[in-house]
Amino acid sequence: MKRSFGAKSAIYAILVVWSLVVLFPLYTMVVNSVKRQRDIFRNPFIPPWPLTFEGFTSAWQDGRFDLYFRNSIFVTVVSLLLIVFLGSMASYALANWRSKWSTFIFILFVAGLMIPIRLGTINIFQIVQSLNLIDNVFGLLPVYIAMGLPISVFVLTSFIRTIPHELIDAAHVDGASEWRIYWSIVLPLLRPAIATVIIFNLIPIWNDLWFPLIFIRSEEQRTVILGVSMLFGQYQSNWTRILSALSLSAIPILILYILMSKQFIKGLTAGAVKG
Amino acid sequence: MTTISAPQAPSQVRPNRYKDRRRLTWILFLLPALLIYLGFMAAPLINSLGLSFYTGAGLRPEKFVGFANYQELLTNPLWRDRFLNALRNTIIFFTIHMLVQNTLGLLFAVLLASGIKGHSFFRTIIFIPATLSVLVIGFLWRLILNPQWGAVNKLLDAAGLGFLARPWLGDPGLILIIISLVSVWQWVGLPTMMYLAGLLTIPDELTEAARVDGANAWQTFWRIKIPLLIPVIGIVAVLTFVGNFNAFDIVYAMAGARGDPKYAADLMGTFFYRTAIAGEHPVARPDMGIGAAVAGVTFVILLVGVTFWLVGSRQRDYEL
């Protein structure tokens, strides 16, 4: 459709202004994280000079963000692996098993898309405590897996149903077991759907504050976001360090996002829409 | 939920003698996921709601009291005022999201769908904040709005609007609006992408035909695009609703667990956190029974909202 010059300019003006509104706080965060305290206050918006990385080193070493990163990566990777593995197994069964039970189980899983797990926090806390996993990153794993399974089952079941049946029947004729068919035929075909499931769960798990805040007490078990949540109490006056820690926690996700923005947008939106 | 259908049967009927063995196989495939899901999500939800009928100190209230916790929550001034305040704030929080976030999202989607150059660049930028942690976003804005540093106040000064500068987060009349707008800033990318996806499915022939019949862009938008977008608008509304009634992180980051000053930014999420986990002033000890009742009320509110949406989309399906 042809548009007038005026209409086009208006479109660009709105998008550019909003982009600046989005980028300005992020720019302020990153630029000031490498400034000295007094430069932060005197000139918050100019590019940093002289550069200082003391905020990053002190957050990484004294602030134990090295530890927090290790914990967060562990929790996120293990949860995602199990969400994908257990979710795809369940989906394979749900896509093939014809019975009223499978319909019921499918609806049970899908109901979890609409109901926030936080409402069950009190009992989850009791369960994790009776398992002796309070104040332990391992205690977060089952919660995150349970939280990720509904979307995983929903996306993967729909995807498996689109796999041509001849492929699986041929394997049956060759005498392959269901496990073998799942593992060496279905699972490799699921790759694009698995990417969606991973992206959809990666962000909420990595960014979660609620469960670490409630479950974790000691420093050795903290996740990155829980570490960030302690910043204001501890280093109230050291702005270089606060901004460094904020940047540190945001940059890995930002890089990942910029590298794969198309998949991120698709995954997160698909996940949300299917709710 | 119109998008959800029961699993389809495989296209071929399999021989009967396999049936029992295959059923066992499927159960084994399902069991691990089902156990974790039931054990850590479904059962805790039901048990937590069940706990709202019990009272007692400590982690495991054991004395059954029926609806007494709910009665306490709604009549004892100690709880009632906080509860009604949090509920009112959450409704305001949700209203601002519906008005600002979902309207801006629609605007951005329409602009991006107009096929201008660089649309994918702008799309990427609009979505950036949605990938970041709510806590990090909250802290960042708290610093930027801090009058001691005054990044925003300095900008206003530079623009000749210095008289507008104020301690944004210290004003009980402003803080809830500011926090809502920060949350809108973060999440607007989500409705934008959903509306965009919806707009791109509208066939060009439809808008083209309208144009040939003499409709201008404004009429095409209201008479053709908006009616076709109604299912997406419904999904956006229900997601915003569920998200907002569970919001916690943004208030925790910008105003603390009490939504200071004077509980002006206290939401259902923070109220639940204090009653069930952290302890509510002046008791300062968590009351699991009351906390569970707060979760119970939230659950009922969500249930009513989602049912409304389900019934609405059902009816629309029949009409079409």
XYZ file of C-alpha atoms in Angstrom, chain A residues 209 232, chain B residues 134-140 142 169 179 248-257:
22
model
C 12.749 -14.235 41.916
C 20.182 -2.466 47.738
C 11.411 -7.881 36.305
C 13.621 -7.376 39.340
C 16.476 -5.911 37.287
C 14.070 -3.615 35.428
C 12.529 -2.507 38.718
C 15.888 -1.721 40.307
C 17.082 0.086 37.215
C 14.300 2.876 40.865
C 8.698 6.943 44.168
C 5.180 1.256 38.873
C 5.036 -9.289 42.814
C 8.588 -8.679 41.563
C 8.070 -5.181 40.194
C 6.629 -3.853 43.466
C 9.205 -5.732 45.529
C 11.990 -4.121 43.486
C 10.638 -0.583 43.370
C 8.724 -0.204 46.643
C 9.709 -3.157 48.833
C 7.517 -6.011 50.078
